[in-house]
PDB file of C-alpha atoms in Angstrom:
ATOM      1  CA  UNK N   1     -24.066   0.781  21.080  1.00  0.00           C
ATOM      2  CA  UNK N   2     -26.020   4.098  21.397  1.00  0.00           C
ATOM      3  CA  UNK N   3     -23.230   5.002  24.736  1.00  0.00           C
ATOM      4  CA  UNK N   4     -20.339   4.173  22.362  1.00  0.00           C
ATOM      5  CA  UNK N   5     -21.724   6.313  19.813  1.00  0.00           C
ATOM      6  CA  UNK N   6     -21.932   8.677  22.177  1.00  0.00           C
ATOM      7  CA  UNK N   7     -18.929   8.828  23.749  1.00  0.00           C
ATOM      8  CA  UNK N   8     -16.820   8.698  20.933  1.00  0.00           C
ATOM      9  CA  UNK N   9     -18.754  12.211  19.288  1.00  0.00           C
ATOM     10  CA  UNK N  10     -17.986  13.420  22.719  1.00  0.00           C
ATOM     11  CA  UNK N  11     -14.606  13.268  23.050  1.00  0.00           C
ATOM     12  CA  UNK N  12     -13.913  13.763  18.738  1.00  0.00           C
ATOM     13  CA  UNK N  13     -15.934  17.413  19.054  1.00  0.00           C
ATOM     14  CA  UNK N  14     -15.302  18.310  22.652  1.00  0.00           C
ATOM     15  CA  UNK N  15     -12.107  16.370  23.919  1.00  0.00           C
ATOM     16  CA  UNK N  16     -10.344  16.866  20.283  1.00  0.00           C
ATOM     17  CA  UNK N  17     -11.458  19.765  17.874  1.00  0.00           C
ATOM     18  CA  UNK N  18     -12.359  22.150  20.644  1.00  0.00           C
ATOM     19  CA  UNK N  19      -9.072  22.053  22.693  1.00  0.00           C
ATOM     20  CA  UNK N  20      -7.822  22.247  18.877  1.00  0.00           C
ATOM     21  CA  UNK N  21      -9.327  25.441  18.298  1.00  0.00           C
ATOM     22  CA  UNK N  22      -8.511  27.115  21.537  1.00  0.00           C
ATOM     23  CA  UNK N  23      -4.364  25.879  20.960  1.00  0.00           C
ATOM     24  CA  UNK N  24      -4.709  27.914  17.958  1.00  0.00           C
ATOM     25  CA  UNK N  25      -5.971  30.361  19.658  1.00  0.00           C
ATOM     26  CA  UNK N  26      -3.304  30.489  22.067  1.00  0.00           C
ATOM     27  CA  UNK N  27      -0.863  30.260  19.178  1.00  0.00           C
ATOM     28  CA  UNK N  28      -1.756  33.324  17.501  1.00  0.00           C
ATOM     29  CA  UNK N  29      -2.339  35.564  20.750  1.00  0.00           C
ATOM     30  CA  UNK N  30       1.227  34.400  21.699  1.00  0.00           C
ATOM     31  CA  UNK N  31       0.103  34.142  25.542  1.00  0.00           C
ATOM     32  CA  UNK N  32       2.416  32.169  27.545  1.00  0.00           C
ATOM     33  CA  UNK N  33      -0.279  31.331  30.331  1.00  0.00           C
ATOM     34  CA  UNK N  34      -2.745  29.280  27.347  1.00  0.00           C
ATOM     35  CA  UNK N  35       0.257  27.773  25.868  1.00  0.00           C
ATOM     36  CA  UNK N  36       1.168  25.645  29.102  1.00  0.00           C
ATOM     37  CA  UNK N  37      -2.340  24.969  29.731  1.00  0.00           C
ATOM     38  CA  UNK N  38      -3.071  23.530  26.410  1.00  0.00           C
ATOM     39  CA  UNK N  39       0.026  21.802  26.351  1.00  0.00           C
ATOM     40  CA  UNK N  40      -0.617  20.336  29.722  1.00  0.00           C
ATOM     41  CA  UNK N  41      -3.973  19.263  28.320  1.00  0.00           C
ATOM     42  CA  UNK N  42      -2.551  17.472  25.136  1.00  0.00           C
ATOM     43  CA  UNK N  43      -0.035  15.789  27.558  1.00  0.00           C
ATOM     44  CA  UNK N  44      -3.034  13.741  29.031  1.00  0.00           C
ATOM     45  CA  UNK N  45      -5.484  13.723  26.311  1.00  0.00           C
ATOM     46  CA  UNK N  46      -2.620  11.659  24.748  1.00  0.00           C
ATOM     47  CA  UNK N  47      -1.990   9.794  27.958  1.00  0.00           C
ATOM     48  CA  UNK N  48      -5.796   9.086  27.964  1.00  0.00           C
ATOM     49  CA  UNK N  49      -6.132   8.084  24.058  1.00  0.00           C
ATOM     50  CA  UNK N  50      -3.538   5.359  25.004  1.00  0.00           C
ATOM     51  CA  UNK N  51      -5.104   4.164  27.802  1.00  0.00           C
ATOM     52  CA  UNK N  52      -8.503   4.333  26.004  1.00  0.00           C
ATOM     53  CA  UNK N  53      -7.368   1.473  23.402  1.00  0.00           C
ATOM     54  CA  UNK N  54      -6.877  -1.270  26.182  1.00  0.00           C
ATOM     55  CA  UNK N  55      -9.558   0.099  28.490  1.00  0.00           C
ATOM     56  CA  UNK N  56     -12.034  -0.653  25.452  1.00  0.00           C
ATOM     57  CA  UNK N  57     -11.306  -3.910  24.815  1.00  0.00           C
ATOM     58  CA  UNK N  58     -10.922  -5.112  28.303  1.00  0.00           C
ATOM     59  CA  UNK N  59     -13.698  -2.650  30.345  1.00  0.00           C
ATOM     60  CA  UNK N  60     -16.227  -2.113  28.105  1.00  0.00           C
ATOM     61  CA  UNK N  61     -18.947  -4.361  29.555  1.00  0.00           C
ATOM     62  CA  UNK N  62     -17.786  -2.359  32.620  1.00  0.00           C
ATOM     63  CA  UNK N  63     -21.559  -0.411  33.950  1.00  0.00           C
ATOM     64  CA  UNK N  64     -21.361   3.428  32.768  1.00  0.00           C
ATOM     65  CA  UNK N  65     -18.118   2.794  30.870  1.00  0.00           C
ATOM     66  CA  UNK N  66     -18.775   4.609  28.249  1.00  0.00           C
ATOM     67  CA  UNK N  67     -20.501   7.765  30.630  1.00  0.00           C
ATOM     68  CA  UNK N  68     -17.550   7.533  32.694  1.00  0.00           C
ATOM     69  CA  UNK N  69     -15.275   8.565  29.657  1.00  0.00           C
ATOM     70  CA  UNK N  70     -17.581  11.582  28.571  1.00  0.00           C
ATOM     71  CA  UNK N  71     -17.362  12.615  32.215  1.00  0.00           C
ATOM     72  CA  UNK N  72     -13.274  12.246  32.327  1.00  0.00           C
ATOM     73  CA  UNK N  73     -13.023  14.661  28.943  1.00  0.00           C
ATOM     74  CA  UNK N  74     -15.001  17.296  30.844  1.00  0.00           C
ATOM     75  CA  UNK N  75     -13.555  16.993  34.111  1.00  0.00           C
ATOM     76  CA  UNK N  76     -10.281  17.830  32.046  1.00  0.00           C
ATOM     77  CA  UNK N  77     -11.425  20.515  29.915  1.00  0.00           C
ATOM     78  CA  UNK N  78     -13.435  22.102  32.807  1.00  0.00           C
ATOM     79  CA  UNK N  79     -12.387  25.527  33.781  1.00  0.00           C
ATOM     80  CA  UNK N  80     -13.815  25.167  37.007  1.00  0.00           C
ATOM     81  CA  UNK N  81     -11.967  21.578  37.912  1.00  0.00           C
ATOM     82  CA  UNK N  82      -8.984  21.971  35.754  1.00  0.00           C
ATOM     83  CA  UNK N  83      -8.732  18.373  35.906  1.00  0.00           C
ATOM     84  CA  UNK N  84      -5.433  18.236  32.821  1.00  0.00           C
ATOM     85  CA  UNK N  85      -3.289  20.596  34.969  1.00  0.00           C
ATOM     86  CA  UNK N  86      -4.057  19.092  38.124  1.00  0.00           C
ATOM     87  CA  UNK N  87      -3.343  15.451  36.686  1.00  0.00           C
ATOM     88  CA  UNK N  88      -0.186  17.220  35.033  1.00  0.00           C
ATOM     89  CA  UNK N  89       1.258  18.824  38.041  1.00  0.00           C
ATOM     90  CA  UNK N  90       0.658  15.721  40.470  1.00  0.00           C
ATOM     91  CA  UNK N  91       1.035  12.410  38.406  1.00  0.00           C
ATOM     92  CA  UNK N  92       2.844  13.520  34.890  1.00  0.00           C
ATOM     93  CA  UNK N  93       5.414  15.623  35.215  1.00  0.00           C
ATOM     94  CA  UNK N  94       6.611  14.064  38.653  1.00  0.00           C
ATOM     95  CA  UNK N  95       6.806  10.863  37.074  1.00  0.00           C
ATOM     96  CA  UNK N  96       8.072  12.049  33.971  1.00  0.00           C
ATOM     97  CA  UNK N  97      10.958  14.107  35.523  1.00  0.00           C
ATOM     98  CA  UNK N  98      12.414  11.037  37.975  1.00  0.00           C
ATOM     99  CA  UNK N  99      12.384   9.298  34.839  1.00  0.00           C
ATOM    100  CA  UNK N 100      13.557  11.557  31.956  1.00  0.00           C
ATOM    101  CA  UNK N 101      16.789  10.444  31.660  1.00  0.00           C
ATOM    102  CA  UNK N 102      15.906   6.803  31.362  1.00  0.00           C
ATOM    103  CA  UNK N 103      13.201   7.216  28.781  1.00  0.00           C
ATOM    104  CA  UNK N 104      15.993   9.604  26.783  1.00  0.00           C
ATOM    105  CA  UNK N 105      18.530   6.626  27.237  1.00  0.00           C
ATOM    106  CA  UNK N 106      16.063   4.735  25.665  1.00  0.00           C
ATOM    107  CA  UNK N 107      14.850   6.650  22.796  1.00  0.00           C
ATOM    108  CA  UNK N 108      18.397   6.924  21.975  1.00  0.00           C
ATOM    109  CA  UNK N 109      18.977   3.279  21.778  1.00  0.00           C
ATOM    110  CA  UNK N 110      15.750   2.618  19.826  1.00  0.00           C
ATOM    111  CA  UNK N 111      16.780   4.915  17.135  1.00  0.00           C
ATOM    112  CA  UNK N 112      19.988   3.614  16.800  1.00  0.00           C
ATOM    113  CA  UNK N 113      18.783   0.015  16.742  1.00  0.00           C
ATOM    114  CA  UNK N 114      15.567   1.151  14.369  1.00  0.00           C
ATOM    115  CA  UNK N 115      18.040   2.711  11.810  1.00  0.00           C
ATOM    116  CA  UNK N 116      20.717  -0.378  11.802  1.00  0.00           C
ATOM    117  CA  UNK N 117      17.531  -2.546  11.563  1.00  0.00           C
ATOM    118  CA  UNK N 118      16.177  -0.649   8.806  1.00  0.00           C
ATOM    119  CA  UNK N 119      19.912  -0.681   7.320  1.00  0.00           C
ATOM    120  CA  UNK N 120      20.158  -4.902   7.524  1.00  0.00           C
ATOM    121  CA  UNK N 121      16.636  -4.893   5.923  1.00  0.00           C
ATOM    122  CA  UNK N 122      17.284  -2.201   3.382  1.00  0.00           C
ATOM    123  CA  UNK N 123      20.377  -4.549   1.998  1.00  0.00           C
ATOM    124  CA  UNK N 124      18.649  -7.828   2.299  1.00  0.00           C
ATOM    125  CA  UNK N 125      15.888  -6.310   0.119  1.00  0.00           C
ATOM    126  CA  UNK N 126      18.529  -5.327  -2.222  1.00  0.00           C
ATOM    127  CA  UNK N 127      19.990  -8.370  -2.263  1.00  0.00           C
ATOM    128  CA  UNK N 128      16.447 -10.398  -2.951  1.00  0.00           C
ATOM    129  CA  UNK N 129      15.848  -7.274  -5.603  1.00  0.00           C
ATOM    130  CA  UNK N 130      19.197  -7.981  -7.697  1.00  0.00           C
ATOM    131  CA  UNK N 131      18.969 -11.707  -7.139  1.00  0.00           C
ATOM    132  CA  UNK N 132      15.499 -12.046  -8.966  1.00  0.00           C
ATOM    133  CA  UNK N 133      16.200  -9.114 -11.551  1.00  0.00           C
ATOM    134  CA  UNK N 134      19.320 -11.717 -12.719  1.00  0.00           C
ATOM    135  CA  UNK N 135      17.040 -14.531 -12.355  1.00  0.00           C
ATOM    136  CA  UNK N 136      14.104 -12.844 -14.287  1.00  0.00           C
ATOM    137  CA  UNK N 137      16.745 -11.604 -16.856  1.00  0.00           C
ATOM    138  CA  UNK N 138      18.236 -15.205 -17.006  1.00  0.00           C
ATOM    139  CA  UNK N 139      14.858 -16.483 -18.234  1.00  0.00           C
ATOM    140  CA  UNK N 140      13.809 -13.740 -20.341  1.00  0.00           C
ATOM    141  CA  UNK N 141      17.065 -14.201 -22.276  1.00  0.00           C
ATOM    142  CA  UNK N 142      16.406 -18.044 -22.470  1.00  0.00           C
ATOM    143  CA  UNK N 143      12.525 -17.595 -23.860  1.00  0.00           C
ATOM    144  CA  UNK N 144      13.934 -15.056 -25.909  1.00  0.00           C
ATOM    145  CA  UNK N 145      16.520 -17.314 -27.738  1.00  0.00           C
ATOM    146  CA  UNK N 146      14.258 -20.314 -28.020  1.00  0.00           C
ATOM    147  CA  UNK N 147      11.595 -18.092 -29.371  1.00  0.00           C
ATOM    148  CA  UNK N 148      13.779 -16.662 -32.274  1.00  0.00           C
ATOM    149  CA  UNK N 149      14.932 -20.065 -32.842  1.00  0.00           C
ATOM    150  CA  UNK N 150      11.385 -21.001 -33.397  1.00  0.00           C
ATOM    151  CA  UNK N 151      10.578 -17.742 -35.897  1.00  0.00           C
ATOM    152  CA  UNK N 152      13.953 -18.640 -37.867  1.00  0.00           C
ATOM    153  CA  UNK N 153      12.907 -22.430 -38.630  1.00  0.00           C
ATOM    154  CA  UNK N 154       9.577 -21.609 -39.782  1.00  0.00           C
ATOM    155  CA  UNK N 155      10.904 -18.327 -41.820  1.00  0.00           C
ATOM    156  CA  UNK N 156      13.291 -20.892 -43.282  1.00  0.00           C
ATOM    157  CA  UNK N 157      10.400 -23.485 -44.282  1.00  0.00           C
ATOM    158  CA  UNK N 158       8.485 -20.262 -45.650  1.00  0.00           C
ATOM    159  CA  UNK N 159      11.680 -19.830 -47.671  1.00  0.00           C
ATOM    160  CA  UNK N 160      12.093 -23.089 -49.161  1.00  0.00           C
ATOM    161  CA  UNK N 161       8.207 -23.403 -50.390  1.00  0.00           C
ATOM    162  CA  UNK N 162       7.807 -20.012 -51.897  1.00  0.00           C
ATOM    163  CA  UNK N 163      11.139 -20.082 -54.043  1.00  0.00           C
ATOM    164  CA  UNK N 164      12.095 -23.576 -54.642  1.00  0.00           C
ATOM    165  CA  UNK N 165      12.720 -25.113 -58.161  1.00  0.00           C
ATOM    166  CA  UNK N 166      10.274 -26.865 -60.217  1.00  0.00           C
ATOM    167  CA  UNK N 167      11.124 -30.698 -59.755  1.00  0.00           C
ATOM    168  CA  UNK N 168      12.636 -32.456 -62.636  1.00  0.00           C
ATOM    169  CA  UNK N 169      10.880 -35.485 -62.763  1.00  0.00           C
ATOM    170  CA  UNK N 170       7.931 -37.045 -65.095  1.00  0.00           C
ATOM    171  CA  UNK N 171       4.666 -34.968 -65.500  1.00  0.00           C
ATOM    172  CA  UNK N 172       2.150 -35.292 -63.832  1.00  0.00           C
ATOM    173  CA  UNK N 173       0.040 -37.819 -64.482  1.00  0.00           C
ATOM    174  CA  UNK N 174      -3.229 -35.174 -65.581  1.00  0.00           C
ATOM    175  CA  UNK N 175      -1.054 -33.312 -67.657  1.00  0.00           C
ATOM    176  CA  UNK N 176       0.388 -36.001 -70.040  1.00  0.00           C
ATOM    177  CA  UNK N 177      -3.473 -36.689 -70.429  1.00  0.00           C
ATOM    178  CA  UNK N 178      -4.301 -33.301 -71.113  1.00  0.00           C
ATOM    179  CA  UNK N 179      -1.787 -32.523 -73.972  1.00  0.00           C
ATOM    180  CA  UNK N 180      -2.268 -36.118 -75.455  1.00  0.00           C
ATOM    181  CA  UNK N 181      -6.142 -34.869 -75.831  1.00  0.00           C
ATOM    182  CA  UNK N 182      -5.154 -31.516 -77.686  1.00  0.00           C
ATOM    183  CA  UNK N 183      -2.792 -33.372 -79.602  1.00  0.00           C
ATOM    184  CA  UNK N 184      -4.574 -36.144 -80.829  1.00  0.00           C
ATOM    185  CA  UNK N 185      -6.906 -34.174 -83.427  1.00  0.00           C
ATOM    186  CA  UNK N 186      -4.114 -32.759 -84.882  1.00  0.00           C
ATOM    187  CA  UNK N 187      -2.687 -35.773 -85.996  1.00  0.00           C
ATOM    188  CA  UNK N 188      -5.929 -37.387 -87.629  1.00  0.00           C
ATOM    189  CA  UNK N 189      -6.196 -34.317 -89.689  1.00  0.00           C
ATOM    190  CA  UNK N 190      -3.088 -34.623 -91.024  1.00  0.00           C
ATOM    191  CA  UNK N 191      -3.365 -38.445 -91.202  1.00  0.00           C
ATOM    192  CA  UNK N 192      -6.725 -37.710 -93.403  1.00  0.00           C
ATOM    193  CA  UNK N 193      -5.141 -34.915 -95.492  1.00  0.00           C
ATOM    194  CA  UNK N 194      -2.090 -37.132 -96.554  1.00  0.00           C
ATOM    195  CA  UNK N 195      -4.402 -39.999 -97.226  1.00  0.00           C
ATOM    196  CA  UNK N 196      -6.779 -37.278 -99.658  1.00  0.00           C
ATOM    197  CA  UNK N 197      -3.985 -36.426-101.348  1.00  0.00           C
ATOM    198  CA  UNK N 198      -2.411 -39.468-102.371  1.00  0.00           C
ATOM    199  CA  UNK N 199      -6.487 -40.454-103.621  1.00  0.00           C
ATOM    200  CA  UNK N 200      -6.397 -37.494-105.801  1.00  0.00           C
ATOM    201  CA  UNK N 201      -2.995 -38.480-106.995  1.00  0.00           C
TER     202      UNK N 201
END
């Protein structure tokens, strides 16, 4: 764990942000000389980084593995070995010459097959898109009218029981009572003044 650790601070400070400082460097001097080294150098560093993600899985219970690496970043860097332009000049751009054309013819055909793929999936998508935007619109619509249909029924009952007519049948039963109590007074005092009268009489 501690060699991992390691190796990976190793070749972040001194196989990435270093060489990264010196490109700039070279950038802003405008020297010819440090722009072909550096580029040579970022040829393999990326040749390495690739290799590095498979080595790591497969080789890392591999003895020294990991102090191997750390001495592969500064055998490239190394001004004394220049390890990334002797790499370059004997194994890269040989190889990468012979075989230029090919890996062009390539490229070519992965673009064009990357863009119609990307076409065929950008339509389907589309399709899939409209097709549940109807669908989602075609149920919307549907909740919509059955839930409008359900306000105007109950704004209709609302209707009918706030304004409706008093019913024209008998009284209630309590309120035949109640006037037959106020009423019944009135007619024994006039029963009783009748009868006074008629005694005076």
């Amino acid at each position: 764990m501690v060699s991992w650790i390691i190796s990976r601070l190793v070749v972040l400070i001194f196989g990435t942000l270093y060489p990264a400082y010196y490109s700039y460097k070279a950038v802003k001097s405008k020297d010819i000389k440090e722009y072909v080294k550096w580029m040579m150098y970022w040829i393999i560093f990326a040749l390495f980084t690739t290799a590095e993600t498979f080595t790591d899985i497969f080789l890392c219970w591999f003895p020294f593995y990991y102090e191997l690496k750390i001495a592969f970043v500064a055998w490239l860097l190394s001004p004394y070995t220049k390890g990334s332009s002797l790499l370059y000049r004997k194994f890269v751009h040989p190889t990468l010459s012979s075989k230029e054309k090919e890996i062009d013819d390539c490229l070519v055909q992965a673009k064009d097959r990357s863009y119609d793929a990307l076409v065929h999936f950008g339509k389907r998508g589309l399709n899939v898109a409209a097709t549940a935007a109807v669908m989602a619109a075609s149920k919307g619509q549907g909740a919509l009218s059955e839930r409008l249909r359900s306000f105007s029924m109950q704004d209709l009952s609302t209707i009918r029981g706030d304004g409706a007519p008093a019913p024209s049948g008998p009284p209630p039963p309590g309120s035949g009572r109640a006037s037959s109590k106020h009423g019944q007074p009135k007619m024994s005092r006039s029963a009783s003044e009748s009868a006074g009268s008629s005694g005076t009489a």
